[in-house]
XYZ file of C-alpha atoms in Angstrom:
676
model
C 80.630 76.693 98.569
C 83.715 75.383 100.325
C 86.242 73.232 98.522
C 87.062 73.666 94.848
C 84.843 76.341 93.378
C 85.428 77.209 89.730
C 84.336 80.688 88.726
C 81.500 80.649 86.262
C 82.355 81.486 82.683
C 79.663 83.928 81.805
C 77.999 83.947 78.434
C 76.080 87.162 78.039
C 75.441 89.734 75.382
C 76.757 93.255 75.951
C 75.662 95.498 73.100
C 75.318 94.017 69.650
C 78.669 92.325 69.265
C 80.061 91.406 72.665
C 80.237 87.797 73.794
C 81.065 87.247 77.463
C 84.564 86.288 78.573
C 85.676 82.823 77.572
C 88.492 80.734 79.040
C 91.836 82.053 77.877
C 93.614 78.700 77.983
C 92.743 75.110 77.092
C 92.250 72.555 79.813
C 95.742 71.214 79.106
C 98.151 74.073 78.544
C 101.037 73.783 76.115
C 104.357 75.629 76.364
C 102.903 78.825 74.849
C 99.518 78.642 76.580
C 98.719 80.120 80.008
C 97.507 77.731 82.670
C 93.778 77.933 83.384
C 92.735 79.360 86.737
C 90.062 78.532 89.280
C 88.447 80.591 92.008
C 88.867 78.392 95.081
C 88.497 78.592 98.832
C 91.733 77.636 100.555
C 92.529 77.071 104.200
C 95.675 78.203 106.002
C 96.504 77.350 109.616
C 96.946 80.960 110.702
C 97.496 84.510 109.524
C 101.250 83.982 109.315
C 100.690 81.310 106.689
C 98.382 83.658 104.805
C 101.145 86.260 104.834
C 103.468 83.672 103.260
C 100.853 83.181 100.563
C 100.843 86.924 99.864
C 104.622 86.983 99.671
C 104.567 84.024 97.253
C 102.487 86.065 94.802
C 99.204 84.186 95.303
C 96.215 86.112 93.944
C 94.053 86.416 97.062
C 90.632 88.038 97.049
C 89.202 90.252 99.775
C 86.967 87.455 101.085
C 88.782 86.357 104.263
C 87.000 84.276 106.911
C 88.624 83.260 110.269
C 87.556 79.798 111.465
C 86.765 78.386 114.928
C 89.968 76.313 115.031
C 92.170 79.382 114.506
C 92.707 78.755 110.801
C 91.747 81.196 108.071
C 89.793 80.544 104.894
C 90.364 82.867 101.958
C 89.221 82.825 98.345
C 92.038 82.852 95.792
C 92.499 82.754 92.023
C 95.038 79.990 91.399
C 96.484 77.898 88.569
C 96.895 74.104 88.859
C 100.617 74.645 89.520
C 99.822 77.019 92.379
C 97.228 74.602 93.737
C 99.820 71.828 93.745
C 102.243 74.077 95.647
C 99.787 74.898 98.434
C 101.106 72.226 100.857
C 104.619 73.692 100.671
C 103.134 77.032 101.762
C 101.178 75.452 104.594
C 97.818 75.783 102.817
C 95.204 73.427 101.411
C 91.802 73.421 99.785
C 89.219 74.264 102.417
C 87.308 71.351 103.941
C 83.550 71.260 103.859
C 83.393 72.407 107.470
C 86.058 73.685 109.815
C 86.481 71.806 113.109
C 85.236 73.484 116.217
C 87.588 74.746 118.868
C 87.850 72.585 121.965
C 87.970 73.770 125.548
C 91.341 74.047 127.242
C 91.257 72.095 130.479
C 92.897 73.643 133.505
C 93.367 77.091 131.991
C 93.648 80.040 134.389
C 90.642 82.271 134.770
C 90.813 85.094 132.234
C 89.143 88.480 131.891
C 86.662 88.930 129.038
C 85.759 92.299 127.505
C 82.881 92.473 125.041
C 83.886 95.023 122.411
C 80.725 94.953 120.329
C 77.540 92.890 120.225
C 75.012 93.674 117.505
C 72.052 92.098 115.792
C 70.584 92.867 112.423
C 67.616 91.846 110.369
C 68.224 91.126 106.696
C 66.067 89.637 103.988
C 67.133 86.235 105.371
C 66.105 86.816 108.987
C 67.883 87.779 112.211
C 71.630 87.457 112.746
C 74.036 88.079 115.620
C 77.622 89.360 115.499
C 79.890 89.545 118.553
C 83.451 90.795 119.059
C 85.259 90.329 122.372
C 88.766 90.097 123.787
C 90.375 87.932 126.436
C 93.307 88.541 128.748
C 94.469 85.063 127.673
C 94.662 86.364 124.079
C 94.506 83.793 121.289
C 94.959 80.905 123.741
C 91.438 81.542 125.039
C 88.487 79.465 123.927
C 85.407 81.696 123.966
C 81.762 80.782 123.580
C 78.872 83.190 123.183
C 75.346 82.363 124.337
C 72.399 84.600 123.650
C 68.781 85.074 124.580
C 66.262 86.860 122.437
C 62.673 87.855 122.032
C 59.954 85.222 122.187
C 62.134 83.032 124.402
C 64.678 82.284 121.696
C 68.277 81.355 122.499
C 71.443 79.950 120.985
C 75.193 79.578 121.312
C 78.256 79.597 119.055
C 82.027 79.323 119.260
C 84.148 82.419 118.700
C 87.441 82.500 116.805
C 90.670 84.267 117.665
C 91.649 86.986 115.219
C 95.444 87.123 115.028
C 97.104 89.260 112.359
C 100.864 89.552 111.807
C 101.370 87.847 115.155
C 99.224 90.374 117.030
C 96.059 89.295 118.846
C 93.192 91.581 117.848
C 90.379 89.847 119.714
C 87.806 87.105 119.204
C 84.824 87.198 116.893
C 82.260 84.936 115.341
C 83.656 83.605 112.068
C 80.490 84.990 110.464
C 77.196 86.314 111.816
C 75.084 83.463 113.158
C 71.352 83.103 112.556
C 68.870 83.715 115.366
C 65.182 82.883 115.451
C 64.301 86.376 116.698
C 66.017 89.586 117.740
C 68.801 88.754 120.246
C 68.654 90.955 123.341
C 71.430 89.782 125.688
C 74.633 87.784 125.334
C 77.014 86.032 127.688
C 80.580 85.321 126.617
C 82.325 82.621 128.613
C 85.836 81.252 128.478
C 87.193 77.778 129.018
C 89.513 79.546 131.466
C 86.606 80.655 133.632
C 86.113 84.192 132.346
C 82.650 85.609 131.821
C 81.078 88.843 130.533
C 77.556 89.936 129.685
C 76.139 92.680 127.493
C 73.035 93.936 125.792
C 72.822 93.583 122.045
C 72.428 96.718 119.904
C 70.912 97.001 116.453
C 73.235 97.267 113.443
C 73.939 99.317 111.393
C 71.690 101.839 113.144
C 72.683 104.827 111.032
C 70.453 107.617 109.786
C 67.682 106.473 107.483
C 68.014 107.386 103.790
C 66.400 110.637 102.730
C 62.883 110.151 101.450
C 62.529 110.477 97.708
C 59.566 112.056 96.023
C 56.914 110.407 93.851
C 58.176 109.342 90.468
C 61.759 108.867 91.645
C 63.607 106.894 88.974
C 66.232 104.199 89.395
C 67.382 100.903 87.869
C 69.308 102.124 84.844
C 71.891 99.367 84.362
C 70.872 96.359 82.315
C 74.129 94.512 81.605
C 77.802 94.322 82.402
C 79.556 97.039 80.412
C 82.911 97.227 78.677
C 85.079 100.353 79.051
C 83.876 101.716 75.707
C 80.257 101.322 76.795
C 80.951 102.939 80.159
C 82.579 105.946 78.518
C 79.765 106.291 76.017
C 77.263 106.180 78.881
C 78.822 109.141 80.690
C 79.267 111.013 77.398
C 75.554 110.539 76.751
C 74.725 111.877 80.211
C 76.928 114.886 79.558
C 75.152 115.549 76.246
C 71.731 115.197 77.858
C 72.500 117.298 80.953
C 75.012 119.934 79.830
C 74.022 122.366 82.592
C 74.572 119.815 85.323
C 77.675 118.016 84.074
C 81.030 118.288 82.425
C 83.464 115.686 81.157
C 87.016 115.698 82.453
C 89.634 113.938 80.340
C 92.246 112.754 82.816
C 95.767 113.662 81.697
C 97.610 110.335 81.796
C 96.824 107.933 78.980
C 97.112 104.247 79.741
C 99.342 101.707 78.017
C 96.431 100.645 75.825
C 94.809 97.283 75.192
C 97.861 96.076 73.314
C 100.869 93.832 73.607
C 103.939 92.943 71.636
C 103.448 89.960 69.334
C 105.241 86.756 70.277
C 106.009 83.217 69.225
C 107.698 80.289 70.921
C 109.973 78.469 68.457
C 111.458 75.070 69.232
C 111.054 72.634 72.085
C 110.879 74.107 75.575
C 112.750 74.456 77.748
C 116.313 73.800 76.549
C 115.885 74.114 72.785
C 113.363 76.936 72.498
C 113.547 80.627 71.685
C 110.947 83.263 72.550
C 110.533 85.775 69.731
C 108.975 89.155 70.561
C 108.175 91.956 68.112
C 109.579 95.403 68.818
C 106.280 96.915 67.650
C 102.964 96.180 69.314
C 101.005 93.428 67.637
C 98.332 95.874 66.475
C 101.008 98.112 64.979
C 102.642 95.523 62.742
C 103.946 92.894 65.130
C 101.152 90.468 64.265
C 102.228 90.534 60.594
C 105.661 89.058 61.294
C 106.726 85.435 61.000
C 109.838 83.527 62.024
C 111.248 80.334 60.579
C 114.218 78.158 61.442
C 115.879 76.479 58.468
C 118.594 73.877 58.176
C 120.770 74.636 55.140
C 121.682 70.986 54.681
C 125.228 71.813 53.720
C 128.268 70.977 55.838
C 130.052 73.696 57.780
C 127.453 76.432 57.333
C 127.546 79.411 59.697
C 124.600 80.660 61.718
C 122.841 83.375 59.717
C 119.846 85.633 60.398
C 118.061 87.650 57.733
C 114.711 89.158 56.865
C 112.606 88.854 53.744
C 109.674 91.247 53.913
C 107.801 90.211 57.059
C 109.645 86.903 57.475
C 112.618 86.606 59.817
C 114.675 83.613 58.690
C 117.252 81.879 60.864
C 119.641 79.527 59.054
C 121.241 77.198 61.572
C 124.945 76.468 61.685
C 125.881 72.914 60.724
C 128.728 70.524 61.433
C 130.825 68.657 58.911
C 127.976 66.251 58.263
C 125.438 69.021 57.654
C 123.582 68.469 60.956
C 122.398 71.588 62.822
C 124.524 72.559 65.815
C 123.157 75.988 66.826
C 121.853 76.107 70.379
C 118.873 78.120 71.497
C 121.170 80.570 73.279
C 123.222 81.052 70.103
C 120.106 81.618 67.980
C 118.745 84.201 70.448
C 122.105 86.005 70.520
C 122.349 86.027 66.725
C 118.864 87.499 66.338
C 119.602 90.232 68.872
C 122.937 91.033 67.207
C 121.423 91.489 63.753
C 120.707 95.172 63.133
C 117.372 96.335 61.753
C 115.305 93.314 62.764
C 111.738 94.034 63.958
C 112.041 91.369 66.682
C 114.108 90.501 69.714
C 114.755 87.056 71.156
C 115.437 85.302 74.448
C 115.837 81.780 75.714
C 112.910 80.134 77.464
C 112.484 81.432 81.026
C 115.563 80.690 83.142
C 116.851 77.831 81.004
C 120.372 78.521 79.649
C 119.286 77.394 76.191
C 121.938 74.735 75.669
C 119.697 72.536 73.538
C 120.308 72.358 69.793
C 117.574 73.968 67.708
C 115.805 71.990 65.004
C 114.431 73.419 61.742
C 110.873 74.732 62.091
C 108.367 76.005 59.517
C 107.315 79.654 59.591
C 105.390 80.635 62.720
C 103.390 83.853 62.745
C 103.741 86.114 65.753
C 100.612 86.934 67.732
C 99.726 89.374 70.497
C 97.114 86.860 71.740
C 94.427 89.541 72.131
C 90.921 88.425 71.219
C 88.765 91.551 71.309
C 86.971 92.528 68.095
C 88.736 94.941 65.787
C 86.486 97.812 66.887
C 87.948 97.669 70.404
C 90.689 100.274 70.382
C 94.233 99.116 71.021
C 95.502 102.674 71.466
C 96.410 104.233 74.824
C 93.134 105.019 76.551
C 92.053 108.322 77.984
C 90.244 107.833 81.272
C 87.155 109.998 81.716
C 85.496 111.500 84.759
C 81.954 112.869 84.821
C 81.579 115.902 87.054
C 78.043 116.472 88.352
C 76.577 119.436 90.215
C 74.871 122.788 89.828
C 77.913 124.651 91.209
C 81.048 123.066 89.763
C 83.359 125.930 90.724
C 85.096 124.462 93.756
C 82.766 126.128 96.242
C 80.965 122.899 97.121
C 82.275 119.835 98.934
C 83.702 117.414 96.412
C 83.029 113.662 96.322
C 85.137 111.319 94.182
C 83.737 107.902 93.262
C 86.033 105.656 91.253
C 85.803 102.005 90.269
C 87.514 99.093 88.556
C 91.069 99.607 89.698
C 90.949 95.814 89.524
C 89.862 94.744 86.061
C 87.847 91.635 86.908
C 85.460 93.497 89.207
C 82.688 93.914 86.649
C 79.976 95.027 89.081
C 81.871 98.044 90.391
C 81.489 100.399 87.390
C 77.749 99.720 87.411
C 77.554 101.197 90.923
C 78.935 104.512 89.671
C 76.829 104.565 86.496
C 73.616 103.798 88.381
C 74.371 106.558 90.890
C 75.107 109.079 88.116
C 71.889 108.209 86.300
C 69.797 108.584 89.459
C 71.343 111.937 90.339
C 70.779 113.456 86.925
C 67.440 111.969 85.944
C 65.828 112.839 89.281
C 67.222 116.362 89.620
C 64.134 118.068 88.246
C 61.577 115.840 89.956
C 62.991 115.079 93.402
C 63.745 117.663 96.074
C 66.253 115.467 97.938
C 68.251 114.832 94.754
C 68.184 118.503 93.843
C 69.644 119.322 97.240
C 72.537 116.922 96.636
C 73.445 118.528 93.314
C 73.130 122.005 94.802
C 75.406 121.253 97.764
C 77.945 118.728 96.468
C 80.444 118.577 93.601
C 80.565 114.976 92.372
C 83.336 113.327 90.325
C 82.631 109.869 88.913
C 85.264 107.675 87.227
C 83.546 104.440 86.130
C 86.718 102.608 85.084
C 90.182 103.538 86.318
C 91.765 100.568 84.527
C 90.181 100.279 81.048
C 92.995 98.216 79.517
C 92.800 95.521 82.160
C 89.005 95.609 81.969
C 89.098 94.922 78.239
C 91.484 92.038 78.830
C 89.128 90.679 81.484
C 86.124 90.901 79.171
C 87.678 89.499 76.034
C 90.678 87.352 77.004
C 91.046 86.332 80.653
C 88.155 87.047 82.965
C 90.297 86.730 86.118
C 92.591 89.630 85.135
C 93.212 91.825 88.193
C 95.965 94.165 87.024
C 96.540 96.620 84.191
C 98.304 95.644 80.946
C 101.722 97.212 81.425
C 104.288 94.420 81.326
C 107.361 95.223 83.400
C 108.618 91.627 83.449
C 112.119 90.775 82.174
C 112.555 88.305 79.328
C 112.773 85.269 81.616
C 109.216 86.007 82.824
C 107.771 87.238 79.548
C 107.092 84.260 77.300
C 103.547 83.895 75.902
C 102.413 81.347 78.472
C 103.013 83.916 81.249
C 100.816 86.584 79.673
C 97.948 86.261 82.164
C 100.330 87.132 85.013
C 101.596 90.443 83.652
C 100.552 93.902 84.775
C 100.579 96.135 87.837
C 98.040 96.070 90.657
C 96.826 99.650 90.415
C 95.697 99.649 94.040
C 99.230 98.849 95.215
C 100.899 101.557 93.088
C 100.221 104.604 95.274
C 102.759 106.533 97.317
C 101.697 106.310 100.981
C 102.307 103.187 103.045
C 103.845 101.626 99.961
C 105.980 98.548 99.405
C 109.001 100.755 98.804
C 108.324 102.402 102.185
C 108.560 98.997 103.830
C 104.823 98.282 104.224
C 103.311 94.840 103.792
C 100.663 93.578 101.395
C 102.190 94.138 97.959
C 104.816 92.324 95.927
C 107.952 93.190 93.970
C 107.406 90.119 91.764
C 106.078 91.292 88.391
C 103.933 88.146 88.094
C 102.261 88.517 91.477
C 98.612 89.469 91.740
C 99.663 92.330 94.025
C 102.670 93.529 92.024
C 103.244 97.140 93.096
C 105.060 98.196 89.925
C 108.677 99.308 89.525
C 108.066 102.466 91.570
C 105.338 104.486 93.253
C 102.991 106.031 90.677
C 104.750 104.233 87.840
C 101.319 103.676 86.285
C 99.102 106.283 84.625
C 96.041 104.772 86.286
C 97.201 105.716 89.784
C 98.492 109.092 88.634
C 95.050 109.933 87.230
C 93.321 109.320 90.560
C 95.806 111.479 92.443
C 95.669 114.184 89.773
C 91.979 114.647 90.588
C 92.775 115.123 94.273
C 95.547 117.584 93.431
C 93.578 119.522 90.835
C 90.265 119.725 92.715
C 91.148 120.473 96.306
C 87.486 120.754 97.264
C 87.325 116.939 97.111
C 86.936 115.905 100.741
C 85.344 112.470 100.315
C 86.231 109.504 98.117
C 84.759 106.067 97.570
C 86.897 103.402 95.923
C 84.486 100.727 94.685
C 85.834 97.160 94.728
C 84.454 93.613 94.895
C 83.807 91.167 96.474
C 83.130 90.125 100.067
C 80.949 92.825 101.613
C 83.285 95.233 103.416
C 83.201 98.918 104.271
C 86.692 100.153 105.129
C 88.859 103.220 105.649
C 92.483 104.090 106.615
C 94.862 102.977 107.871
C 95.225 100.366 105.181
C 98.811 99.183 105.616
C 101.310 98.169 108.239
C 104.941 97.101 108.424
C 105.099 93.394 109.086
C 107.790 93.528 111.762
C 105.867 94.594 114.847
C 102.687 95.276 112.850
C 103.409 99.014 112.810
C 100.461 100.587 110.986
C 100.126 103.977 109.399
C 98.885 106.514 111.970
C 95.302 105.978 113.024
C 92.841 108.831 112.602
C 92.086 110.786 115.753
C 89.225 109.590 117.917
C 86.995 112.281 116.478
C 87.955 111.387 112.905
C 87.491 107.678 113.525
C 84.089 108.340 115.068
C 83.152 110.338 111.979
C 84.316 107.516 109.695
C 82.205 105.004 111.634
C 79.142 107.229 112.015
C 79.159 108.005 108.291
C 79.706 104.343 107.431
C 76.687 103.265 109.457
C 74.503 105.800 107.664
C 75.783 104.675 104.266
C 75.252 101.035 105.214
C 71.705 101.874 106.278
C 71.056 103.032 102.710
C 72.487 99.755 101.372
C 70.187 97.767 103.687
C 67.147 99.688 102.485
C 67.594 98.452 98.909
C 67.198 94.689 99.375
C 68.105 93.913 102.967
C 71.840 93.347 102.535
C 73.740 94.157 105.733
C 77.482 94.814 105.725
C 78.736 92.943 108.759
C 79.919 94.968 111.716
C 83.126 92.915 111.865
C 83.834 93.926 108.265
C 83.265 97.634 108.883
C 86.331 99.557 110.012
C 89.947 100.385 109.158
C 91.437 98.068 106.525
C 94.150 96.848 108.879
C 91.537 95.930 111.504
C 89.018 94.063 109.353
C 90.944 92.671 106.371
C 94.726 92.708 105.924
C 97.550 95.074 105.056
C 97.364 96.504 101.518
C 100.551 98.460 100.899
C 100.267 101.379 98.493
C 96.473 101.611 98.239
C 94.715 104.735 97.012
C 92.565 105.501 100.083
C 95.665 105.846 102.243
C 97.278 108.370 99.915
C 94.064 110.361 99.628
C 93.675 110.483 103.423
C 97.236 111.065 104.580
C 98.444 113.374 101.804
C 95.249 115.236 100.841
C 92.967 115.028 103.872
C 90.266 113.204 101.898
C 87.999 110.866 103.838
C 88.790 107.784 101.764
C 86.505 104.761 101.941
C 86.518 101.384 100.215
C 83.398 99.479 99.255
C 83.792 95.762 98.719
C 80.473 95.088 97.013
C 79.125 91.563 96.771
C 78.400 90.571 100.358
C 78.105 86.863 101.110
C 74.679 85.330 100.525
C 73.016 83.215 103.198
C 72.002 79.775 101.982
C 69.038 78.680 104.135
C 69.344 75.091 102.916
C 72.961 74.605 103.982
C 72.740 77.345 106.665
C 76.029 78.752 105.486
C 77.323 81.971 103.989
C 78.469 81.726 100.367
C 80.673 84.062 98.336
C 79.368 85.591 95.112
C 82.564 85.964 93.062
C 83.790 88.777 90.848
C 81.327 88.245 87.997
C 78.125 86.778 89.409
C 75.167 86.115 87.127
C 73.907 89.512 86.089
C 70.766 89.229 88.213
C 73.001 89.231 91.305
C 75.408 91.801 89.845
C 72.458 94.081 89.109
C 71.168 93.769 92.673
C 74.630 94.617 94.051
C 74.812 97.666 91.786
C 71.411 98.875 92.992
C 72.216 98.626 96.694
C 75.717 100.092 96.560
C 74.557 102.918 94.292
C 72.164 103.772 97.115
C 75.126 103.701 99.483
C 77.129 105.982 97.206
C 74.279 108.477 97.037
C 74.114 108.373 100.831
C 77.809 109.317 100.911
C 77.023 112.285 98.677
C 74.361 113.270 101.204
C 76.977 113.183 103.960
C 79.201 115.416 101.836
C 76.305 117.800 101.277
C 76.048 118.234 105.053
C 79.799 118.463 105.647
C 81.322 121.534 107.212
C 85.054 122.041 107.593
C 86.081 121.573 111.239
């Protein structure tokens, strides 16, 4: 799993006409073609280097794994150009195995504190997770040894967890396998420190409520496009009108549409980017542009239009040879009134090269979805479920696919909705949930980006609103456009000085031109504003297997985080999380690691402008984040392996089943909630 790992291009049938996402660029990209991307595991020497990667605009996933030598491995979606630039950023492709830490001879004796030691049993056997801290901080070399039932034992190196220059403790880089249940551990330091502790069971939350005979589940059979997701919740609303209502969220998206473009000439110096003023689906795709040489001496540069053809006649010298530069052609097009196009030189090149005649080139929006996929601004839908939908019951908001490429996440919400409604009449526990909770489900927050991921570029993370200036908006850059919806919120944001988002419009974490610039983020917050009974929210993401809550962002200088919840609130977050994780375990034995359960800033990294922070700090909503798709243990290699954003559907289906159980457990917590 380590080293170069190309994401699978899925070929699957969704409905009657849908063919799974295909590569959006050829293996060798031309001037107008985007570079292909790969999902790879990269290695950086420390967290500071990873922060430089974030600032560079690298598209990092949520799968972050500290290593025994102090380095960090993280999965990323990168182009060949970005891969080639990794050494300049202090990063490289991950080796097959990270080197082990070595003892530090002559170190002073240090004090060890064991913060947490837990074991769990999954479908793959027993595993141990340990977190500890040393008075020697990251300079310490810690080793954990354990003893277990039936005389079993083992040992493993721990890794220092340093984030933004702050030592947060030591941990195992991943849970380690044990032959039986571990009972006691000893953590020792190369500096002479030593601590012992008993090992507790994880997650150890309340068991899921028992369901009655005939309880139904397993309602998702394929990955679903936005249109299919919306039709699914419409069908549930039609079938269960007394238990549901549809809410059309007020802010329509940009739409699955783009302006049509063409690259004319030879990039970079003698090329012009032509862009239609209308979207491609609204006439831009019908336009063509040609560059002609009049062949007569001393001709001026002229621009005209004949029907749908924009014709540029180049200026010539006394011999009749063309002399118009790319910059002059672009300026002439933009100065001609009434044209349905605008022009720019190629990227940052000044356009000093002389243009050559070129035959007509038709403009294209480069969108590949079938004609029955709407290009119009989309209306995002929420399905409200409950017997008392009048604001008198505790509200729970579940929303998914802020990031377009996370195909499993909408299935979690659909599966949960189906279970709640289909089992209402036959299962007492389900009936209680609908009687005591008011549930809001948004299967796809970002339908435009999701369509682009399904039909054009399966690694699309952002929405489809292009805020890039002309020098970053030629056709070959099209897979980099858009706003990261989960960096576009208004608490702990980039504009407030928090880390973990980018001002670069081509970055994977581009925060947008301003807070709430995007309709997708405004829709989520509108629900919290409109329905003040919402007290719980689950933002469903993938992948990596995390369960997180605020604070989710810090300022890089001094690692100053948003205010932590009170001790009582943090205890409630953790207690609820362990119960929800217990429901996930019950489905197929997947355990969310203890070291990946906690505040975002403690267990992952800073994510400026994320939705859970705004919900918590501005609206008092207990905001959680699922990262579905926990690592899978490979018993042959004895290593943990990532699953990716779009695993084969058999794995995606299993993830949907287990996290739908977790979501229903959250609804059970809401049903028991009482205002403090």
